[in-house]
CSV table of C-alpha atoms in Angstrom, one decimal:
chain,number,residue,atom,x,y,z
A,5,MET,CA,77.7,75.5,27.9
A,6,LYS,CA,74.9,73.2,25.8
A,7,LYS,CA,71.2,74.0,25.7
A,8,LYS,CA,69.2,71.4,26.6
A,9,ASN,CA,65.8,70.3,25.5
A,10,ILE,CA,62.6,70.4,26.5
A,11,LEU,CA,59.8,68.7,25.7
A,12,VAL,CA,56.5,70.9,26.2
A,13,LEU,CA,53.4,68.0,26.1
A,14,LEU,CA,50.2,69.9,25.9
A,15,GLY,CA,47.0,67.1,25.9
A,16,PRO,CA,43.6,67.0,24.7
A,17,ASN,CA,41.2,70.9,23.8
A,18,LEU,CA,44.5,72.7,24.9
A,19,ASN,CA,44.9,73.7,21.4
A,20,LEU,CA,41.0,75.8,21.8
A,21,MET,CA,42.8,78.0,24.2
A,22,GLY,CA,41.5,81.3,23.4
A,23,VAL,CA,38.4,80.1,22.5
A,24,ARG,CA,37.1,77.4,24.6
A,25,GLU,CA,35.7,78.4,28.7
A,26,LYS,CA,37.0,81.7,28.3
A,27,SER,CA,35.9,82.4,31.7
A,28,ILE,CA,38.5,79.6,32.9
A,29,TYR,CA,41.3,79.8,30.8
A,30,GLY,CA,41.1,83.4,29.3
A,31,GLU,CA,41.3,84.7,25.6
A,32,GLU,CA,44.7,84.7,24.7
A,33,THR,CA,45.0,81.9,22.6
A,34,ALA,CA,47.2,78.4,22.2
A,35,GLU,CA,49.6,79.8,19.3
A,36,SER,CA,50.5,82.8,21.7
A,37,ILE,CA,51.2,81.1,25.1
A,38,LYS,CA,53.0,78.0,22.4
A,39,GLU,CA,55.2,81.6,21.7
A,40,GLN,CA,55.4,83.0,24.7
A,41,ILE,CA,56.8,79.5,26.4
A,42,ILE,CA,59.0,79.0,23.3
A,43,ALA,CA,60.3,82.6,24.3
A,44,LEU,CA,61.1,82.2,28.0
A,45,GLY,CA,62.8,78.4,26.9
A,46,GLU,CA,65.6,80.5,24.9
A,47,GLU,CA,65.9,83.2,27.8
A,48,LEU,CA,66.2,80.2,30.1
A,49,GLY,CA,69.2,78.4,27.7
A,50,LEU,CA,65.9,76.0,27.2
A,51,ASN,CA,65.1,74.2,23.4
A,52,CYS,CA,61.6,73.9,24.1
A,53,GLU,CA,59.6,71.6,21.7
A,54,VAL,CA,56.0,72.5,22.3
A,55,PHE,CA,54.0,69.4,20.9
A,56,GLN,CA,49.6,69.1,21.2
A,57,SER,CA,47.3,66.3,20.6
A,58,ASN,CA,44.0,65.4,21.2
A,59,TRP,CA,45.5,62.1,20.8
A,60,GLU,CA,46.3,60.1,23.9
A,61,GLY,CA,48.4,58.0,21.0
A,62,ALA,CA,50.1,60.6,19.6
A,63,LEU,CA,51.3,61.9,22.9
A,64,ILE,CA,53.0,58.0,24.1
A,65,ASP,CA,54.3,57.8,21.2
A,66,LYS,CA,55.8,61.7,21.6
A,67,ILE,CA,57.8,60.5,24.9
A,68,HIS,CA,59.0,57.3,23.3
A,69,ASP,CA,60.5,59.4,20.0
A,70,SER,CA,62.0,61.6,22.9
A,71,LYS,CA,63.1,59.5,25.3
A,72,ASP,CA,66.3,59.5,24.1
A,73,SER,CA,66.7,63.5,22.8
A,74,CYS,CA,65.6,65.7,25.5
A,75,ASP,CA,66.9,65.9,29.0
A,76,GLY,CA,63.2,66.5,30.9
A,77,ALA,CA,59.6,67.7,29.8
A,78,VAL,CA,56.5,69.6,31.0
A,79,ILE,CA,53.2,68.6,30.6
A,80,ASN,CA,49.7,69.3,30.5
A,81,ALA,CA,47.9,66.3,30.1
A,82,GLY,CA,44.4,67.8,30.1
A,83,ALA,CA,42.0,65.2,31.3
A,84,LEU,CA,44.1,62.5,30.1
A,85,ALA,CA,45.8,63.6,33.9
A,86,HIS,CA,42.6,61.8,35.4
A,87,TYR,CA,42.6,58.4,33.5
A,88,SER,CA,45.3,57.6,31.1
A,89,TYR,CA,47.1,54.9,32.5
A,90,ALA,CA,49.0,54.5,29.5
A,91,LEU,CA,50.0,57.8,29.3
A,92,ARG,CA,50.8,57.6,32.9
A,93,ASP,CA,53.3,54.4,32.0
A,94,ALA,CA,54.8,56.2,29.3
A,95,ILE,CA,55.7,58.7,32.1
A,96,SER,CA,57.7,56.4,34.3
A,97,PHE,CA,59.4,54.2,31.5
A,98,SER,CA,60.8,57.6,29.9
A,99,ARG,CA,64.0,58.0,31.3
A,100,MET,CA,63.8,61.8,31.9
A,101,PRO,CA,61.7,64.0,34.4
A,102,PHE,CA,58.9,65.5,34.0
A,103,VAL,CA,56.5,68.5,35.4
A,104,GLU,CA,52.9,67.9,35.8
A,105,ALA,CA,51.4,71.8,34.5
A,106,HIS,CA,47.8,72.4,34.9
A,107,MET,CA,46.6,76.2,34.2
A,108,THR,CA,43.5,75.9,36.4
A,109,ASN,CA,43.5,74.8,39.9
A,110,ILE,CA,42.3,71.1,39.7
A,111,SER,CA,41.8,70.5,43.7
A,112,SER,CA,39.3,73.6,43.1
A,113,ARG,CA,37.7,72.5,39.9
A,114,GLU,CA,34.7,69.3,39.6
A,115,ASP,CA,35.5,65.9,41.6
A,116,PHE,CA,37.1,63.8,38.7
A,117,ARG,CA,39.1,66.7,38.2
A,118,LYS,CA,41.0,66.6,41.4
A,119,HIS,CA,43.4,63.6,41.2
A,120,SER,CA,46.0,63.3,38.9
A,121,ILE,CA,47.5,59.6,38.1
A,122,ILE,CA,50.1,60.8,36.8
A,123,SER,CA,51.2,63.5,39.1
A,124,ASP,CA,52.8,60.5,41.1
A,125,VAL,CA,55.1,59.2,38.4
A,126,CYS,CA,56.3,63.1,37.8
A,127,ALA,CA,59.5,65.4,40.4
A,128,GLY,CA,56.4,67.9,40.5
A,129,TYR,CA,53.3,69.4,40.0
A,130,ILE,CA,51.9,73.1,39.5
A,131,SER,CA,48.1,74.2,39.0
A,132,GLY,CA,46.1,77.3,39.0
A,133,PHE,CA,48.2,80.0,38.0
A,134,GLY,CA,46.6,80.7,34.2
A,135,LYS,CA,49.8,80.8,31.7
A,136,ASN,CA,52.3,81.1,34.1
A,137,SER,CA,51.9,77.5,35.6
A,138,TYR,CA,53.9,76.0,32.0
A,139,PHE,CA,56.4,78.9,33.2
A,140,LEU,CA,57.1,78.0,36.5
A,141,ALA,CA,57.2,74.2,35.1
A,142,LEU,CA,59.7,75.3,32.6
A,143,ARG,CA,62.1,77.0,35.7
A,144,ALA,CA,61.5,73.6,37.7
A,145,ILE,CA,62.5,71.5,34.9
A,146,LYS,CA,65.3,73.4,34.1
A,147,GLU,CA,67.0,73.1,37.8
A,148,LEU,CA,65.4,69.6,37.4
A,149,VAL,CA,68.2,68.7,34.0
């Protein structure tokens, strides 16, 4: 069976895991989490490409560039999930399923974080489980593709 190609998109400030707000996000580094995502992908029979950018346009370009080569995607858009209609449109226009994932439970955080404008164009939504949100999202996207 041919492995499915999965894009894992990480938005602004997610490169600072292990450095930023350790009381919220923990001490594990972004690189360590990336390696674990790729390793779990292999176990699940998925080729995972992890792409992080602090730039909205770079994330949008990556979605555009991947729409024909990837079978599905997991996205933690960070703060962009709350206001980026351009990112929402890119997800909507791609022809692949997306699962939205957040490390924290955004519903229990500041008011501006409680609503994601990309959720309704994603197949599903997982939040509040730390790095395990990504692992759960990989298992979900595997079922979708």
